[in-house]
Short mmCIF file of C-alpha atoms and ligand atoms in Angstrom, two decimals:
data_model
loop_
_atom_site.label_atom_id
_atom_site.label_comp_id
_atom_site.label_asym_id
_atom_site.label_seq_id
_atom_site.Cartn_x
_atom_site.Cartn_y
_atom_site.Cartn_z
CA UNK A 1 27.77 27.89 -6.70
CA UNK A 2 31.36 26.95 -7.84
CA UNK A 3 34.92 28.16 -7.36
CA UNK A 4 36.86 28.42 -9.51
CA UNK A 5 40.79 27.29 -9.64
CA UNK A 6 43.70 28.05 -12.02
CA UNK A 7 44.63 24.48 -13.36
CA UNK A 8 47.29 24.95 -16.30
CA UNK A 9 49.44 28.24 -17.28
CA UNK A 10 51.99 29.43 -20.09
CA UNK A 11 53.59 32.05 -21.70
CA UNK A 12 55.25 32.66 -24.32
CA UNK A 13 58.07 35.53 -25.62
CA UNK A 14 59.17 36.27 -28.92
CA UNK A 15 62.98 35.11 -29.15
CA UNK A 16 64.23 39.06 -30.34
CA UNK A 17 65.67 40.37 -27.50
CA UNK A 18 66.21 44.36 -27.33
CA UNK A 19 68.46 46.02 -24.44
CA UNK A 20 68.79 49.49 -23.51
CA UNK A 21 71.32 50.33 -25.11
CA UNK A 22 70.02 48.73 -28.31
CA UNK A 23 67.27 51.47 -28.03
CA UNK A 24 69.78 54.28 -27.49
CA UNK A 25 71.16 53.96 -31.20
CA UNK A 26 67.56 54.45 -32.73
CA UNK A 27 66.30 57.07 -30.37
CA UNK A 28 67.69 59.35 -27.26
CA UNK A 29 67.97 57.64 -24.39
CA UNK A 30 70.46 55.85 -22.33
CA UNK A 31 70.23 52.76 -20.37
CA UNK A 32 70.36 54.58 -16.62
CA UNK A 33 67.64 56.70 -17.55
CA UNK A 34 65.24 53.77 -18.13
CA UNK A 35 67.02 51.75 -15.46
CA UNK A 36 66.62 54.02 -12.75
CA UNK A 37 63.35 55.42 -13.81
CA UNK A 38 61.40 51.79 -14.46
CA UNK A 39 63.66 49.08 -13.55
CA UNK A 40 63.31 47.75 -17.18
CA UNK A 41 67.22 46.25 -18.54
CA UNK A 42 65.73 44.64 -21.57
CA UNK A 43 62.18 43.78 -23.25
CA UNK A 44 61.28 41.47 -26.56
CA UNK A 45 60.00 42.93 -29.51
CA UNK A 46 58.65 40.60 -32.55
CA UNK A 47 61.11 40.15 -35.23
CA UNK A 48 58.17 41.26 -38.26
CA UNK A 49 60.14 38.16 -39.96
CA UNK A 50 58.65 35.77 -37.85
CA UNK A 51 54.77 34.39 -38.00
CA UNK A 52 54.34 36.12 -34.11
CA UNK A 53 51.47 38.20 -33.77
CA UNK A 54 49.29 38.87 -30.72
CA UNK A 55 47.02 36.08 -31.63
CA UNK A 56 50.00 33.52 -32.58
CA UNK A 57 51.97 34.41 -29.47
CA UNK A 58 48.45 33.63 -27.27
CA UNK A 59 48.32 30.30 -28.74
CA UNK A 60 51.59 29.52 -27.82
CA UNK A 61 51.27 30.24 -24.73
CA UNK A 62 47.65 28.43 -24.70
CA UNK A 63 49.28 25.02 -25.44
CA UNK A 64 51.38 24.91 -22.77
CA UNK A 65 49.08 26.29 -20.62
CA UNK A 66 46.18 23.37 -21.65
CA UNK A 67 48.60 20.91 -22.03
CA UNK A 68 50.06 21.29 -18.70
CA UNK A 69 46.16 21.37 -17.04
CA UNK A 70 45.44 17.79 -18.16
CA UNK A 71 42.66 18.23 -20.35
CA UNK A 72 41.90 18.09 -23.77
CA UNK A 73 41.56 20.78 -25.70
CA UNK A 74 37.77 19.79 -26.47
CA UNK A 75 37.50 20.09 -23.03
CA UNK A 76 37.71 24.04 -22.94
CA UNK A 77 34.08 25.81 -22.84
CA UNK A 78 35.07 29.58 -23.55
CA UNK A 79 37.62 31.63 -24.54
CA UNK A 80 38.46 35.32 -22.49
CA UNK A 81 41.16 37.23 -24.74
CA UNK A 82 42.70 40.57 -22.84
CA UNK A 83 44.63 42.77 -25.29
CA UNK A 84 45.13 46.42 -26.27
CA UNK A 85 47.43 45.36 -29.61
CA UNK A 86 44.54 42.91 -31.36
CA UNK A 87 45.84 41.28 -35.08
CA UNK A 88 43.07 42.95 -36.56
CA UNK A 89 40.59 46.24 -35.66
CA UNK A 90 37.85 44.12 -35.65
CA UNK A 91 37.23 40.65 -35.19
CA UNK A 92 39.17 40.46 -31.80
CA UNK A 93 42.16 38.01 -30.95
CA UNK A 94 39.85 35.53 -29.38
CA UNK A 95 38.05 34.05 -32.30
CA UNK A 96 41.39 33.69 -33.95
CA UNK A 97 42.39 31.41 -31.00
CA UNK A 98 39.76 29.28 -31.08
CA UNK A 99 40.28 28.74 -34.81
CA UNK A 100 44.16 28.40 -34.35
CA UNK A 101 43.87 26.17 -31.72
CA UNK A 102 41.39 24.10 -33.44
CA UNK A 103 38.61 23.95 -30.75
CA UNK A 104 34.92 23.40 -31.42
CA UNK A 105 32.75 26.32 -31.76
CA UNK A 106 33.11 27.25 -28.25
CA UNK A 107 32.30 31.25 -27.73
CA UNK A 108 35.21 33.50 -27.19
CA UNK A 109 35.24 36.72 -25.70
CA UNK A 110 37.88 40.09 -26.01
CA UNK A 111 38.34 41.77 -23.02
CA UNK A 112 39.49 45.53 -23.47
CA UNK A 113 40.59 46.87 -20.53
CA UNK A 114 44.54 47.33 -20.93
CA UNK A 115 47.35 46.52 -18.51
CA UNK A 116 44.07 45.35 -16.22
CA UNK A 117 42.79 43.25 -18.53
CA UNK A 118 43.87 39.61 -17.48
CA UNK A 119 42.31 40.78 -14.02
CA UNK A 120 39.33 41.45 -15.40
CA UNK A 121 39.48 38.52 -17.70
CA UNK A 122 39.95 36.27 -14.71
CA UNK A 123 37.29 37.76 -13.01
CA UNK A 124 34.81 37.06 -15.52
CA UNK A 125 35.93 33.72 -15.92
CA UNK A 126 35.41 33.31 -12.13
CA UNK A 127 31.55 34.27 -12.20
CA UNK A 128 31.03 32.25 -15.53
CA UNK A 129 32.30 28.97 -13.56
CA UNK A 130 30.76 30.07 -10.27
CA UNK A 131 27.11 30.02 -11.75
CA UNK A 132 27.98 26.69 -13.39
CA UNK A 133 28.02 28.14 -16.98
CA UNK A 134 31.51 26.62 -17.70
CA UNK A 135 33.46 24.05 -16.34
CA UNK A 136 36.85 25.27 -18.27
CA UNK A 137 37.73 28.28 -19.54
CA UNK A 138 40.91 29.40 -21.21
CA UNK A 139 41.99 33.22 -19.94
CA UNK A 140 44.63 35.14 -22.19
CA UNK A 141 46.63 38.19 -21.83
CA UNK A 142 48.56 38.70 -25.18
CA UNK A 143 50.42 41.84 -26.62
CA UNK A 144 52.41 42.69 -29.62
CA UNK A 145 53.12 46.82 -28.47
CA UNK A 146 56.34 46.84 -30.80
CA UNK A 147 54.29 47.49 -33.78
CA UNK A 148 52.69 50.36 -32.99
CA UNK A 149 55.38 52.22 -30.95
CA UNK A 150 56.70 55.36 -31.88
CA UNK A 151 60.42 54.29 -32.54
CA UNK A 152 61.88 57.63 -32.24
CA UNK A 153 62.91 60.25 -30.07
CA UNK A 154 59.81 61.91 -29.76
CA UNK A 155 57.96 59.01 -28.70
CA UNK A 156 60.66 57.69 -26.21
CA UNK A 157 58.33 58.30 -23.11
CA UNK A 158 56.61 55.36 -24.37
CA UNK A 159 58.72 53.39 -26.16
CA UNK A 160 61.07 52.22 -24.24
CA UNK A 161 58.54 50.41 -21.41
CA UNK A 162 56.62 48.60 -23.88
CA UNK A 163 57.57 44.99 -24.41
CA UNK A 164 55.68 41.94 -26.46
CA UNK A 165 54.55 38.38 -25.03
CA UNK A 166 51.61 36.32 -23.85
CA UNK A 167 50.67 34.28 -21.17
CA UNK A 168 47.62 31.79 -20.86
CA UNK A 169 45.94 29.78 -17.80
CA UNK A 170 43.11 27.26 -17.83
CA UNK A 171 40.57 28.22 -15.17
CA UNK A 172 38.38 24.97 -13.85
CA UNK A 173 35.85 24.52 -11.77
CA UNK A 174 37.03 23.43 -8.30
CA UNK A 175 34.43 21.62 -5.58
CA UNK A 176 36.53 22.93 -2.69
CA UNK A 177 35.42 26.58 -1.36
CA UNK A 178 38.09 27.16 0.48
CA UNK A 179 40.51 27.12 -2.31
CA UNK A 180 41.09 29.00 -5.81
CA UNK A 181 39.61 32.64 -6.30
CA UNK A 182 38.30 33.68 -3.54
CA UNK A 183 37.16 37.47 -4.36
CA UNK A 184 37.88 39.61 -7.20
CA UNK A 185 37.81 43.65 -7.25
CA UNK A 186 37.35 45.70 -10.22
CA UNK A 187 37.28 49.07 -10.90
CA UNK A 188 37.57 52.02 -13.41
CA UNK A 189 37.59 55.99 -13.66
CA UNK A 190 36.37 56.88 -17.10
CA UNK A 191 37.28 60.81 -16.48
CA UNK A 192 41.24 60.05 -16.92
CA UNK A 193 40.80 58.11 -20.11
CA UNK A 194 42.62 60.54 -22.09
CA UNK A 195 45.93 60.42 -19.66
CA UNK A 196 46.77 57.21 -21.17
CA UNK A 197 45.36 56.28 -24.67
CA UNK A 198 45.81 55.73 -27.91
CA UNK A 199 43.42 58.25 -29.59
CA UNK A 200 44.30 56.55 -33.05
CA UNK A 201 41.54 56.37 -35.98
CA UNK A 202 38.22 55.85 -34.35
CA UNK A 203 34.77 56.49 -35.42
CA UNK A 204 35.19 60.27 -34.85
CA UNK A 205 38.30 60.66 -37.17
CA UNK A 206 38.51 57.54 -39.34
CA UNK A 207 41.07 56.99 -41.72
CA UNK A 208 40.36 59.21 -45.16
CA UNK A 209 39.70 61.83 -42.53
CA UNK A 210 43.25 61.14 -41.02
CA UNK A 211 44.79 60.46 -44.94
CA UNK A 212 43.28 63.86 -45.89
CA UNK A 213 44.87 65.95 -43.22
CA UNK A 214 48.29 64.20 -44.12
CA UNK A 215 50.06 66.05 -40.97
CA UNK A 216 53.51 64.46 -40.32
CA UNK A 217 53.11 65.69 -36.39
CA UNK A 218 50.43 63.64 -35.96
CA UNK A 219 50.90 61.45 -32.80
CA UNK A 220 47.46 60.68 -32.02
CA UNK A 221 47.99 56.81 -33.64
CA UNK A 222 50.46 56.31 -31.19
CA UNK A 223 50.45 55.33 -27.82
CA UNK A 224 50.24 58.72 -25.14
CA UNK A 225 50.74 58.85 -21.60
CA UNK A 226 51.05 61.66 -18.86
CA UNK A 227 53.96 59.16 -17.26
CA UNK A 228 53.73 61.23 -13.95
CA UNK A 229 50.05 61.39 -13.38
CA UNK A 230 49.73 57.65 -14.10
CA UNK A 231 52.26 56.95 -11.92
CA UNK A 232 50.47 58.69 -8.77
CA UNK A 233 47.59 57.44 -9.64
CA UNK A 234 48.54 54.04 -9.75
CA UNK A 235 50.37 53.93 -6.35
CA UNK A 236 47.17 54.52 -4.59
CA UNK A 237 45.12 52.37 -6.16
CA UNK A 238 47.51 49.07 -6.37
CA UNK A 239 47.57 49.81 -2.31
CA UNK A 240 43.34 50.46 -2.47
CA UNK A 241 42.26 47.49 -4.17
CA UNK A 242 45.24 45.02 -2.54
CA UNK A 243 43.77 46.16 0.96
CA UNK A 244 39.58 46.00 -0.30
CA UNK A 245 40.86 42.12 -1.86
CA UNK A 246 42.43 41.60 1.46
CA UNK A 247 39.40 42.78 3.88
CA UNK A 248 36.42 41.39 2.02
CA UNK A 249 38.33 37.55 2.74
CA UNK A 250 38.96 38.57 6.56
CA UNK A 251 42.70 38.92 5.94
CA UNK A 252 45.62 40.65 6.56
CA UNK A 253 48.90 41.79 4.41
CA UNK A 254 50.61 39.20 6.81
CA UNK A 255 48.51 36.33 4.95
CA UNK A 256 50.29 37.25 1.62
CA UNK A 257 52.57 35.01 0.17
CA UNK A 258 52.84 36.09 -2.86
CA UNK A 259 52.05 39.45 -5.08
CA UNK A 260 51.88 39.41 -8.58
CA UNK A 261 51.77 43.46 -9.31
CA UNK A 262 51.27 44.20 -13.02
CA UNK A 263 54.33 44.89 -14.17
CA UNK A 264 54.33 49.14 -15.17
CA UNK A 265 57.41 49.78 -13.55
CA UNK A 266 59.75 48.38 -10.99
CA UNK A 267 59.12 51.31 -8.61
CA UNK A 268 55.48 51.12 -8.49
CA UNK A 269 56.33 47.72 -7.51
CA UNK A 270 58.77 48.49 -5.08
CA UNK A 271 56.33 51.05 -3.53
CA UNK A 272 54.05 48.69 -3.08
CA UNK A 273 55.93 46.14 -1.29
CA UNK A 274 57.35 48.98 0.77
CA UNK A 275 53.32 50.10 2.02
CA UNK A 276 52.59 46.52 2.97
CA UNK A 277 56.16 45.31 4.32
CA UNK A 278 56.59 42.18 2.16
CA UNK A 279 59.86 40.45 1.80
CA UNK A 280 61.51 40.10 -1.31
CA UNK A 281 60.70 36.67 -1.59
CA UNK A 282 56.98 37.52 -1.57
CA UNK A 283 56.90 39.97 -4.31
CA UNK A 284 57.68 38.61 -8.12
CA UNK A 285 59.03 40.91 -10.40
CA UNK A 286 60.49 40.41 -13.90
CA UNK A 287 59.76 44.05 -15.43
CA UNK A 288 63.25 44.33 -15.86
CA UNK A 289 63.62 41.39 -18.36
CA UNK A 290 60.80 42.17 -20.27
CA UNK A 291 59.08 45.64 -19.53
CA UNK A 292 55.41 46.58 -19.25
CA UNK A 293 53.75 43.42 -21.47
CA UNK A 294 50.23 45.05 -20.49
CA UNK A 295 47.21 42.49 -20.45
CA UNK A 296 50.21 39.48 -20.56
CA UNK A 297 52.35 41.13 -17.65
CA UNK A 298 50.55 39.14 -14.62
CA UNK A 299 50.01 36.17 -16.53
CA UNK A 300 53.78 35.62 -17.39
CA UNK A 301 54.60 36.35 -14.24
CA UNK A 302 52.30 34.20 -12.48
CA UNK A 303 53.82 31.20 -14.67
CA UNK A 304 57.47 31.90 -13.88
CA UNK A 305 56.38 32.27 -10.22
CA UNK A 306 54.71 29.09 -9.80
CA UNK A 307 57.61 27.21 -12.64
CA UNK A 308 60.15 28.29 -10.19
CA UNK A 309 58.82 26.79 -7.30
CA UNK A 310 57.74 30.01 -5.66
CA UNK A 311 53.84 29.61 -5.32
CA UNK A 312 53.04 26.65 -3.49
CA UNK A 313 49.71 24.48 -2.45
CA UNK A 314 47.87 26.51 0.07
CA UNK A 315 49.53 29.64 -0.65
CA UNK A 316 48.10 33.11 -0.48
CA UNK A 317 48.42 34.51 -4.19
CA UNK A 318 47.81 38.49 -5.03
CA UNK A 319 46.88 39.74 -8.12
CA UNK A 320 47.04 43.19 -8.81
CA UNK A 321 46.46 45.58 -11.57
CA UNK A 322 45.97 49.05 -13.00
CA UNK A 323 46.42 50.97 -16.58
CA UNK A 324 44.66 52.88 -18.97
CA UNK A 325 41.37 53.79 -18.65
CA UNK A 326 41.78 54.04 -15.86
CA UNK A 327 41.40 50.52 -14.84
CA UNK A 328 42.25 48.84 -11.74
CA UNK A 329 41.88 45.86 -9.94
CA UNK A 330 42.71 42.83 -7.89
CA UNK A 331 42.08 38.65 -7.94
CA UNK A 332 42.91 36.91 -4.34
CA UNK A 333 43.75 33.28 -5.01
CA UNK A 334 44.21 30.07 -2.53
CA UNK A 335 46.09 28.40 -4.26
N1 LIG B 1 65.20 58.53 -22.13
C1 LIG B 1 65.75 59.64 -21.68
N2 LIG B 1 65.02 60.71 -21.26
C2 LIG B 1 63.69 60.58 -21.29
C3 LIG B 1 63.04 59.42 -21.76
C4 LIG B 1 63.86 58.35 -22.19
N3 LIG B 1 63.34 57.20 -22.63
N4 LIG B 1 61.71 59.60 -21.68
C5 LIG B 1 61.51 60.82 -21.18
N5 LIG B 1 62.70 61.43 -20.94
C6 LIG B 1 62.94 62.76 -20.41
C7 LIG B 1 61.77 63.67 -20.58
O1 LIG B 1 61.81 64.29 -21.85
C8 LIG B 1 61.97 64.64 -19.45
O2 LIG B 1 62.95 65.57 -19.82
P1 LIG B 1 62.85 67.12 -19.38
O3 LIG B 1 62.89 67.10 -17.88
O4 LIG B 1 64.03 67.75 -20.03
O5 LIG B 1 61.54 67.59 -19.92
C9 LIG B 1 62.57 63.78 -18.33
O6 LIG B 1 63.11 62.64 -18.98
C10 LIG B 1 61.56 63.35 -17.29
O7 LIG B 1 60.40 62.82 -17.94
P2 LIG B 1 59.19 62.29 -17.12
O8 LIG B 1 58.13 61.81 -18.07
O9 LIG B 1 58.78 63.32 -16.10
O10 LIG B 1 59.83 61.03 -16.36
P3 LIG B 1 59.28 60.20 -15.15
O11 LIG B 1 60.22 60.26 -14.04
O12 LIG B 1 57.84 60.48 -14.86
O13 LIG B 1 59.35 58.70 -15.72
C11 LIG B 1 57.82 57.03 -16.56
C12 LIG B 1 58.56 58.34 -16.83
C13 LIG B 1 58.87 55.95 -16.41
C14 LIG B 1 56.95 56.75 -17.75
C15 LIG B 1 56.98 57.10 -15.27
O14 LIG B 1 56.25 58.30 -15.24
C16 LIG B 1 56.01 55.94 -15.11
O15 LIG B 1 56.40 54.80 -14.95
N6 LIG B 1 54.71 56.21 -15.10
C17 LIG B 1 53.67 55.17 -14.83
C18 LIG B 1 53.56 54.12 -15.91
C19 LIG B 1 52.38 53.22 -15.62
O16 LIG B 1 52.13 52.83 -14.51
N7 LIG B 1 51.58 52.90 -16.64
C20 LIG B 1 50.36 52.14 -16.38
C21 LIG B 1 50.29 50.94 -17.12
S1 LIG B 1 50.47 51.16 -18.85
C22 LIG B 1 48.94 50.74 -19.60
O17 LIG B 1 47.92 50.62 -18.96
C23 LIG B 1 48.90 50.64 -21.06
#
């Protein structure tokens, strides 16, 4: 058996930058509602006149992220994609990496599982590498949300916590076992599905069905959420999985050095540094530059983190995660 250890990362966000206050002159809202409520001061949305999709965006971010690890890009094995907002229904985002990027036939994998799906992602990396399946693999979190928003009153619930970006890192196999990932924690509660969703065309009510009804109140193909709910829900299980990560490596919430929440809201963040007493310093936020980026959230704020000098060799690294589904999770790194 392996570990596995996080080698290169990147991000990437689309240039277009829109404010609160931008927002307020296309729907009602006001920039101290969304400040208060989520933290959130700003977010990028694609301009549609650029070439950014959620595939483009992910190889942006891959570059950096495999130029920065050393290797070649020959040198990746497999390709994990996380992403709600995929270019197309069907093939997924990661297959359009490996062609953009201009790798060998190496097999590439979508990973569904929302705002904890670079978790997950990394996870499965982790046990691929472990078992000595794959010496590199190349883990993305990519989402373009501001295409499929409701841009309008009615859908401001939504809309305004939803940002675009990507973020990439190159997992590798390490020979150390004390350092890299060191557990990961996954979990999921199928019966809450429908509290957060996009019910959308699917199998059940495809599109002529959808065409024929013609109902201008139809929200169901955009994204729904019972904001509350969600937000209970994920207090509790950021703290569960954080403490399960912590135990199962003999730890304690003194050992942290840094946490990396997903990045839903500013005071689900704040909560959680609250519950486990952790200095600002210790906690990395930027929710409030770019909102909730789903499946990219941890992975661009990993990047800043460690480009800014605040993860460091040794260091105790927290991942944490939870969204639709509902999904949860959490990755505990030496770094
Ligand atoms: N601007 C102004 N008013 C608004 C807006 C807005 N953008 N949105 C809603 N309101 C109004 C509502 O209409 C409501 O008005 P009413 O009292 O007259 O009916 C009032 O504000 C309160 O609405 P709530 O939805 O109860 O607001 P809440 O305090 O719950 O905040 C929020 C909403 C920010 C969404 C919060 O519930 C939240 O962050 N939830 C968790 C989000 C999360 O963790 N998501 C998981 C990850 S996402 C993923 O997996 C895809």
């Amino acid at each position: 058996m392996f570990n596995s250890k996080i080698i290169g990362l990147g991000y990437y966000l689309p240039e277009n930058v829109v404010t609160n206050n931008d927002l307020s002159k296309i729907l009602d809202t006001n920039d101290e509602w969304i400040q208060e409520r989520t933290g959130i001061k700003e977010r990028r949305w694609i301009d549609p006149k650029t070439d950014d999709t959620t595939s483009t965006m992910a190889v942006k971010a891959s570059k950096i992220a495999i130029e920065r690890s050393g290797l070649k890009k020959e040198e990746i094995d497999f390709i994990i994609f996380a992403t709600l907002s995929p270019d197309m229904y069907f093939p997924g985002g990661g297959v359009r990496v490996q062609d953009m990027l201009g790798i060998p036939t190496i097999g590439a994998l979508d990973v569904r599982n929302q705002c904890s799906g670079f978790v997950y992602s990394l996870s499965v990396a982790d046990q691929f590498i472990k078992t000595g399946m794959y010496k590199n693999i190349l883990v993305i979190g990519s989402e373009n949300h501001s295409g499929g928003l409701e841009k309008s009153t009615r859908g401001r619930g939504v809309t305004v916590i939803f940002g675009d970006g990507a973020g990439a890192a190159v997992l590798s196999r390490c020979e150390e076992k004390s350092k890299g990932v060191l557990s990961s924690h996954l979990h999921s509660e199928g019966k809450h599905a429908r509290e957060l969703m996009l019910d959308g065309p699917h199998t059940g009510r495809w599109v002529p069905e959808i065409i024929a009804e013609n109902d201008p109140e139809d929200q169901s193909y955009y994204p729904y959420m019972n904001g509350q709910f969600v937000f209970k829900n994920a207090v509790s299980r950021f703290s569960e999985v954080i403490i399960e990560g912590l135990e199962a490596n003999n730890l304690h919430k003194d050992d942290i050095d840094m946490l990396i929440p997903h990045q839903a809201n500013l005071r689900i963040s704040q909560f959680i540094q609250r519950k486990f007493q952790l200095p600002d310093n210790k906690v990395y936020n930027n929710i409030m530059s770019y909102g909730n980026t789903t499946a990219a959230s941890i992975i661009i704020a990993l990047t800043e983190a460690w480009e800014q000098g605040k993860i460091k060799e040794n260091d105790l690294v927290v991942l944490a995660a939870f969204g639709a589904g509902f999904t949860w999770g959490s990755v505990i790194i030496r770094w």
